[in-house]
Amino acid sequence: MQDPIKTLFAECIQTQIAAADLLQEPLERAADLLVESLLHGRKVYCCGENLAHATSRHFAHIMLTGLSFERPPFPVTSLHADYGALQHERMFAQQIQAVGQASDVLLVFNASTRAPRVSAAMEAALSRQMLIIAITQEADNDISGLLGPDDVEIRIPTTNTARASEHLLQVSNMLCAVAEHRIFPQETDS
């Protein structure tokens, strides 16, 4: 009988290896879009479906406070997840309708197959001519179909929600680190 903990580590490692091979190009495109938006004074809004919303909040926090070094805050906001809202399915969409502007960025996180609240936010972002970065997993059924040619999808190579959740956090840290180093290259030259 195989040790269940070793099996979990093996699954994590296998997903890491597959991600390293597949995600280089979409991560570069997402970082380019993020950096260009920040340098041009645009805002970034983020949200996540269910537990992935914690990753959205983490991403907004590290973009505001810094990940690798002390720096000025980036204008990134995690949309509020008011699960008691009357229109629960539209809670993120309503916020985008209220504050989203053309060429702002909506960054969405989803580790499961369905994402009704995030999909509604994406539709609102599209109506506002915003750009979208989507971090999803292989079995995503809702998000991919909403992306346009200027949007970016980072599709984590797994259908396992736990492995996808781990990688959402990793990708959010990577995007912040790349943005910091591109915007403040002098901090990494030492």
PDB file of C-alpha atoms in Angstrom:
ATOM      1  CA  MET A   1       0.000   0.000   0.000  1.00  0.00           C
ATOM      2  CA  GLN A   2       1.411   3.381  -1.024  1.00  0.00           C
ATOM      3  CA  ASP A   3       1.722   6.145   1.555  1.00  0.00           C
ATOM      4  CA  PRO A   4      -1.132   8.647   0.936  1.00  0.00           C
ATOM      5  CA  ILE A   5       1.060  11.620   1.869  1.00  0.00           C
ATOM      6  CA  LYS A   6       3.736  10.595  -0.641  1.00  0.00           C
ATOM      7  CA  THR A   7       0.987  10.193  -3.228  1.00  0.00           C
ATOM      8  CA  LEU A   8      -0.153  13.776  -2.603  1.00  0.00           C
ATOM      9  CA  PHE A   9       3.413  15.065  -2.926  1.00  0.00           C
ATOM     10  CA  ALA A  10       3.804  13.100  -6.161  1.00  0.00           C
ATOM     11  CA  GLU A  11       0.600  14.641  -7.556  1.00  0.00           C
ATOM     12  CA  CYS A  12       1.854  18.126  -6.635  1.00  0.00           C
ATOM     13  CA  ILE A  13       5.212  17.511  -8.273  1.00  0.00           C
ATOM     14  CA  GLN A  14       3.636  16.093 -11.438  1.00  0.00           C
ATOM     15  CA  THR A  15       1.380  19.139 -11.743  1.00  0.00           C
ATOM     16  CA  GLN A  16       4.408  21.418 -11.171  1.00  0.00           C
ATOM     17  CA  ILE A  17       6.364  19.731 -13.957  1.00  0.00           C
ATOM     18  CA  ALA A  18       3.446  19.918 -16.394  1.00  0.00           C
ATOM     19  CA  ALA A  19       2.826  23.571 -15.469  1.00  0.00           C
ATOM     20  CA  ALA A  20       6.493  24.508 -15.996  1.00  0.00           C
ATOM     21  CA  ASP A  21       6.289  23.126 -19.522  1.00  0.00           C
ATOM     22  CA  LEU A  22       2.884  24.563 -20.477  1.00  0.00           C
ATOM     23  CA  LEU A  23       2.503  27.882 -18.687  1.00  0.00           C
ATOM     24  CA  GLN A  24       5.613  29.851 -19.655  1.00  0.00           C
ATOM     25  CA  GLU A  25       4.010  31.642 -22.612  1.00  0.00           C
ATOM     26  CA  PRO A  26       0.643  32.493 -20.982  1.00  0.00           C
ATOM     27  CA  LEU A  27       2.437  33.692 -17.824  1.00  0.00           C
ATOM     28  CA  GLU A  28       4.628  35.988 -19.949  1.00  0.00           C
ATOM     29  CA  ARG A  29       1.563  37.366 -21.763  1.00  0.00           C
ATOM     30  CA  ALA A  30      -0.309  37.892 -18.480  1.00  0.00           C
ATOM     31  CA  ALA A  31       2.698  39.649 -16.930  1.00  0.00           C
ATOM     32  CA  ASP A  32       3.037  41.864 -20.032  1.00  0.00           C
ATOM     33  CA  LEU A  33      -0.640  42.833 -19.834  1.00  0.00           C
ATOM     34  CA  LEU A  34      -0.461  43.468 -16.100  1.00  0.00           C
ATOM     35  CA  VAL A  35       2.700  45.593 -16.300  1.00  0.00           C
ATOM     36  CA  GLU A  36       1.472  47.608 -19.290  1.00  0.00           C
ATOM     37  CA  SER A  37      -1.796  48.329 -17.501  1.00  0.00           C
ATOM     38  CA  LEU A  38      -0.087  49.388 -14.287  1.00  0.00           C
ATOM     39  CA  LEU A  39       2.414  51.614 -16.107  1.00  0.00           C
ATOM     40  CA  HIS A  40      -0.446  53.365 -17.922  1.00  0.00           C
ATOM     41  CA  GLY A  41      -2.366  54.118 -14.732  1.00  0.00           C
ATOM     42  CA  ARG A  42      -5.099  51.556 -15.219  1.00  0.00           C
ATOM     43  CA  LYS A  43      -6.655  49.658 -12.369  1.00  0.00           C
ATOM     44  CA  VAL A  44      -6.686  45.925 -11.780  1.00  0.00           C
ATOM     45  CA  TYR A  45      -9.669  44.227 -10.169  1.00  0.00           C
ATOM     46  CA  CYS A  46      -9.641  40.592  -9.135  1.00  0.00           C
ATOM     47  CA  CYS A  47     -12.081  37.996  -7.893  1.00  0.00           C
ATOM     48  CA  GLY A  48     -12.301  34.263  -7.488  1.00  0.00           C
ATOM     49  CA  GLU A  49     -14.998  31.648  -7.419  1.00  0.00           C
ATOM     50  CA  ASN A  50     -15.655  30.103  -4.007  1.00  0.00           C
ATOM     51  CA  LEU A  51     -12.376  29.236  -2.236  1.00  0.00           C
ATOM     52  CA  ALA A  52     -10.369  30.792  -5.072  1.00  0.00           C
ATOM     53  CA  HIS A  53     -11.541  34.165  -3.804  1.00  0.00           C
ATOM     54  CA  ALA A  54      -8.961  33.816  -1.004  1.00  0.00           C
ATOM     55  CA  THR A  55      -6.286  33.792  -3.713  1.00  0.00           C
ATOM     56  CA  SER A  56      -7.827  36.942  -5.175  1.00  0.00           C
ATOM     57  CA  ARG A  57      -7.549  38.657  -1.809  1.00  0.00           C
ATOM     58  CA  HIS A  58      -3.960  37.425  -1.415  1.00  0.00           C
ATOM     59  CA  PHE A  59      -3.045  38.752  -4.869  1.00  0.00           C
ATOM     60  CA  ALA A  60      -4.537  42.178  -4.136  1.00  0.00           C
ATOM     61  CA  HIS A  61      -2.711  42.283  -0.810  1.00  0.00           C
ATOM     62  CA  ILE A  62       0.740  41.502  -2.217  1.00  0.00           C
ATOM     63  CA  MET A  63       0.221  43.885  -5.138  1.00  0.00           C
ATOM     64  CA  LEU A  64      -0.628  46.652  -2.682  1.00  0.00           C
ATOM     65  CA  THR A  65       2.012  45.954  -0.044  1.00  0.00           C
ATOM     66  CA  GLY A  66       4.854  44.370  -2.012  1.00  0.00           C
ATOM     67  CA  LEU A  67       6.108  40.816  -2.279  1.00  0.00           C
ATOM     68  CA  SER A  68       9.860  40.945  -2.909  1.00  0.00           C
ATOM     69  CA  PHE A  69      10.830  44.406  -1.643  1.00  0.00           C
ATOM     70  CA  GLU A  70       9.378  47.671  -0.362  1.00  0.00           C
ATOM     71  CA  ARG A  71       7.805  49.726  -3.131  1.00  0.00           C
ATOM     72  CA  PRO A  72       4.832  52.020  -3.849  1.00  0.00           C
ATOM     73  CA  PRO A  73       1.458  50.214  -3.951  1.00  0.00           C
ATOM     74  CA  PHE A  74      -0.029  49.033  -7.236  1.00  0.00           C
ATOM     75  CA  PRO A  75      -3.725  49.921  -7.844  1.00  0.00           C
ATOM     76  CA  VAL A  76      -5.159  46.420  -7.403  1.00  0.00           C
ATOM     77  CA  THR A  77      -8.462  45.698  -5.664  1.00  0.00           C
ATOM     78  CA  SER A  78     -10.057  42.385  -4.773  1.00  0.00           C
ATOM     79  CA  LEU A  79     -13.792  42.643  -5.364  1.00  0.00           C
ATOM     80  CA  HIS A  80     -15.898  42.240  -2.253  1.00  0.00           C
ATOM     81  CA  ALA A  81     -17.518  38.813  -1.830  1.00  0.00           C
ATOM     82  CA  ASP A  82     -20.796  39.638  -0.100  1.00  0.00           C
ATOM     83  CA  TYR A  83     -22.356  36.201   0.081  1.00  0.00           C
ATOM     84  CA  GLY A  84     -25.459  37.678   1.719  1.00  0.00           C
ATOM     85  CA  ALA A  85     -26.175  39.925  -1.271  1.00  0.00           C
ATOM     86  CA  LEU A  86     -29.658  39.809  -2.770  1.00  0.00           C
ATOM     87  CA  GLN A  87     -28.213  39.030  -6.188  1.00  0.00           C
ATOM     88  CA  HIS A  88     -25.517  36.605  -5.055  1.00  0.00           C
ATOM     89  CA  GLU A  89     -24.696  35.459  -8.590  1.00  0.00           C
ATOM     90  CA  ARG A  90     -24.045  39.074  -9.660  1.00  0.00           C
ATOM     91  CA  MET A  91     -22.081  40.334  -6.661  1.00  0.00           C
ATOM     92  CA  PHE A  92     -18.801  40.731  -8.609  1.00  0.00           C
ATOM     93  CA  ALA A  93     -20.519  41.921 -11.806  1.00  0.00           C
ATOM     94  CA  GLN A  94     -22.258  44.767  -9.979  1.00  0.00           C
ATOM     95  CA  GLN A  95     -18.931  46.022  -8.657  1.00  0.00           C
ATOM     96  CA  ILE A  96     -17.351  45.923 -12.121  1.00  0.00           C
ATOM     97  CA  GLN A  97     -20.359  47.805 -13.521  1.00  0.00           C
ATOM     98  CA  ALA A  98     -19.882  50.453 -10.847  1.00  0.00           C
ATOM     99  CA  VAL A  99     -16.122  51.058 -11.160  1.00  0.00           C
ATOM    100  CA  GLY A 100     -14.660  49.295 -14.222  1.00  0.00           C
ATOM    101  CA  GLN A 101     -13.281  51.447 -17.039  1.00  0.00           C
ATOM    102  CA  ALA A 102     -12.124  50.618 -20.557  1.00  0.00           C
ATOM    103  CA  SER A 103      -8.662  49.004 -20.577  1.00  0.00           C
ATOM    104  CA  ASP A 104      -8.733  48.236 -16.843  1.00  0.00           C
ATOM    105  CA  VAL A 105      -7.935  44.597 -16.097  1.00  0.00           C
ATOM    106  CA  LEU A 106     -10.083  41.953 -14.439  1.00  0.00           C
ATOM    107  CA  LEU A 107      -8.032  39.056 -13.063  1.00  0.00           C
ATOM    108  CA  VAL A 108     -10.151  36.000 -12.241  1.00  0.00           C
ATOM    109  CA  PHE A 109      -9.290  32.831 -10.338  1.00  0.00           C
ATOM    110  CA  ASN A 110     -11.143  29.522 -10.570  1.00  0.00           C
ATOM    111  CA  ALA A 111      -9.986  26.107  -9.343  1.00  0.00           C
ATOM    112  CA  SER A 112     -13.206  24.207 -10.080  1.00  0.00           C
ATOM    113  CA  THR A 113     -15.339  23.398 -13.115  1.00  0.00           C
ATOM    114  CA  ARG A 114     -18.023  26.047 -12.646  1.00  0.00           C
ATOM    115  CA  ALA A 115     -17.698  29.794 -12.029  1.00  0.00           C
ATOM    116  CA  PRO A 116     -21.073  31.564 -12.252  1.00  0.00           C
ATOM    117  CA  ARG A 117     -20.126  34.665 -10.211  1.00  0.00           C
ATOM    118  CA  VAL A 118     -16.780  35.082 -11.959  1.00  0.00           C
ATOM    119  CA  SER A 119     -18.417  34.541 -15.365  1.00  0.00           C
ATOM    120  CA  ALA A 120     -20.933  37.291 -14.619  1.00  0.00           C
ATOM    121  CA  ALA A 121     -18.050  39.605 -13.643  1.00  0.00           C
ATOM    122  CA  MET A 122     -16.299  38.769 -16.903  1.00  0.00           C
ATOM    123  CA  GLU A 123     -19.427  39.607 -18.893  1.00  0.00           C
ATOM    124  CA  ALA A 124     -19.631  42.944 -17.067  1.00  0.00           C
ATOM    125  CA  ALA A 125     -15.934  43.566 -17.795  1.00  0.00           C
ATOM    126  CA  LEU A 126     -16.449  42.805 -21.471  1.00  0.00           C
ATOM    127  CA  SER A 127     -19.338  45.290 -21.609  1.00  0.00           C
ATOM    128  CA  ARG A 128     -16.923  47.895 -20.186  1.00  0.00           C
ATOM    129  CA  GLN A 129     -14.185  46.970 -22.717  1.00  0.00           C
ATOM    130  CA  MET A 130     -11.874  45.757 -19.976  1.00  0.00           C
ATOM    131  CA  LEU A 131      -9.141  43.180 -20.472  1.00  0.00           C
ATOM    132  CA  ILE A 132      -9.210  39.832 -18.681  1.00  0.00           C
ATOM    133  CA  ILE A 133      -6.581  37.507 -17.248  1.00  0.00           C
ATOM    134  CA  ALA A 134      -8.103  34.174 -16.231  1.00  0.00           C
ATOM    135  CA  ILE A 135      -6.325  31.582 -14.124  1.00  0.00           C
ATOM    136  CA  THR A 136      -8.276  28.345 -14.459  1.00  0.00           C
ATOM    137  CA  GLN A 137      -7.870  24.571 -14.545  1.00  0.00           C
ATOM    138  CA  GLU A 138      -8.345  22.006 -17.324  1.00  0.00           C
ATOM    139  CA  ALA A 139     -11.979  21.173 -16.541  1.00  0.00           C
ATOM    140  CA  ASP A 140     -13.191  24.791 -16.427  1.00  0.00           C
ATOM    141  CA  ASN A 141     -16.570  24.999 -18.154  1.00  0.00           C
ATOM    142  CA  ASP A 142     -17.481  28.655 -17.735  1.00  0.00           C
ATOM    143  CA  ILE A 143     -14.543  30.999 -18.218  1.00  0.00           C
ATOM    144  CA  SER A 144     -12.679  30.038 -21.396  1.00  0.00           C
ATOM    145  CA  GLY A 145     -15.584  30.783 -23.713  1.00  0.00           C
ATOM    146  CA  LEU A 146     -15.755  34.385 -22.505  1.00  0.00           C
ATOM    147  CA  LEU A 147     -12.158  35.300 -23.355  1.00  0.00           C
ATOM    148  CA  GLY A 148     -11.340  37.457 -26.353  1.00  0.00           C
ATOM    149  CA  PRO A 149      -8.173  37.657 -28.464  1.00  0.00           C
ATOM    150  CA  ASP A 150      -6.541  40.286 -26.227  1.00  0.00           C
ATOM    151  CA  ASP A 151      -7.302  38.376 -23.026  1.00  0.00           C
ATOM    152  CA  VAL A 152      -5.034  35.773 -21.432  1.00  0.00           C
ATOM    153  CA  GLU A 153      -5.849  32.400 -19.935  1.00  0.00           C
ATOM    154  CA  ILE A 154      -3.423  30.580 -17.692  1.00  0.00           C
ATOM    155  CA  ARG A 155      -4.889  27.061 -17.653  1.00  0.00           C
ATOM    156  CA  ILE A 156      -3.325  24.966 -14.916  1.00  0.00           C
ATOM    157  CA  PRO A 157      -2.782  21.412 -16.223  1.00  0.00           C
ATOM    158  CA  THR A 158      -4.973  19.520 -13.757  1.00  0.00           C
ATOM    159  CA  THR A 159      -8.610  18.722 -13.079  1.00  0.00           C
ATOM    160  CA  ASN A 160      -7.922  18.210  -9.370  1.00  0.00           C
ATOM    161  CA  THR A 161      -9.354  21.153  -7.429  1.00  0.00           C
ATOM    162  CA  ALA A 162      -6.757  20.888  -4.653  1.00  0.00           C
ATOM    163  CA  ARG A 163      -3.826  20.912  -7.110  1.00  0.00           C
ATOM    164  CA  ALA A 164      -5.402  23.784  -9.038  1.00  0.00           C
ATOM    165  CA  SER A 165      -5.875  25.772  -5.810  1.00  0.00           C
ATOM    166  CA  GLU A 166      -2.203  25.336  -4.946  1.00  0.00           C
ATOM    167  CA  HIS A 167      -1.218  26.624  -8.357  1.00  0.00           C
ATOM    168  CA  LEU A 168      -3.578  29.604  -8.236  1.00  0.00           C
ATOM    169  CA  LEU A 169      -1.590  30.849  -5.274  1.00  0.00           C
ATOM    170  CA  GLN A 170       1.734  30.096  -6.955  1.00  0.00           C
ATOM    171  CA  VAL A 171       0.735  31.872 -10.175  1.00  0.00           C
ATOM    172  CA  SER A 172      -0.508  34.914  -8.236  1.00  0.00           C
ATOM    173  CA  ASN A 173       2.873  35.147  -6.478  1.00  0.00           C
ATOM    174  CA  MET A 174       4.698  34.747  -9.800  1.00  0.00           C
ATOM    175  CA  LEU A 175       2.682  37.505 -11.486  1.00  0.00           C
ATOM    176  CA  CYS A 176       3.353  39.894  -8.612  1.00  0.00           C
ATOM    177  CA  ALA A 177       7.081  39.090  -8.566  1.00  0.00           C
ATOM    178  CA  VAL A 178       7.427  39.576 -12.341  1.00  0.00           C
ATOM    179  CA  ALA A 179       5.472  42.852 -12.246  1.00  0.00           C
ATOM    180  CA  GLU A 180       7.635  44.173  -9.414  1.00  0.00           C
ATOM    181  CA  HIS A 181      10.873  43.272 -11.157  1.00  0.00           C
ATOM    182  CA  ARG A 182       9.799  44.718 -14.496  1.00  0.00           C
ATOM    183  CA  ILE A 183       8.504  47.980 -13.021  1.00  0.00           C
ATOM    184  CA  PHE A 184      11.388  48.372 -10.549  1.00  0.00           C
ATOM    185  CA  PRO A 185      14.354  46.651 -12.260  1.00  0.00           C
ATOM    186  CA  GLN A 186      16.844  48.581 -10.145  1.00  0.00           C
ATOM    187  CA  GLU A 187      15.683  46.548  -7.130  1.00  0.00           C
ATOM    188  CA  THR A 188      16.856  43.310  -8.750  1.00  0.00           C
ATOM    189  CA  ASP A 189      20.162  44.510 -10.190  1.00  0.00           C
ATOM    190  CA  SER A 190      22.079  44.201  -6.933  1.00  0.00           C
TER     191      SER A 190
END
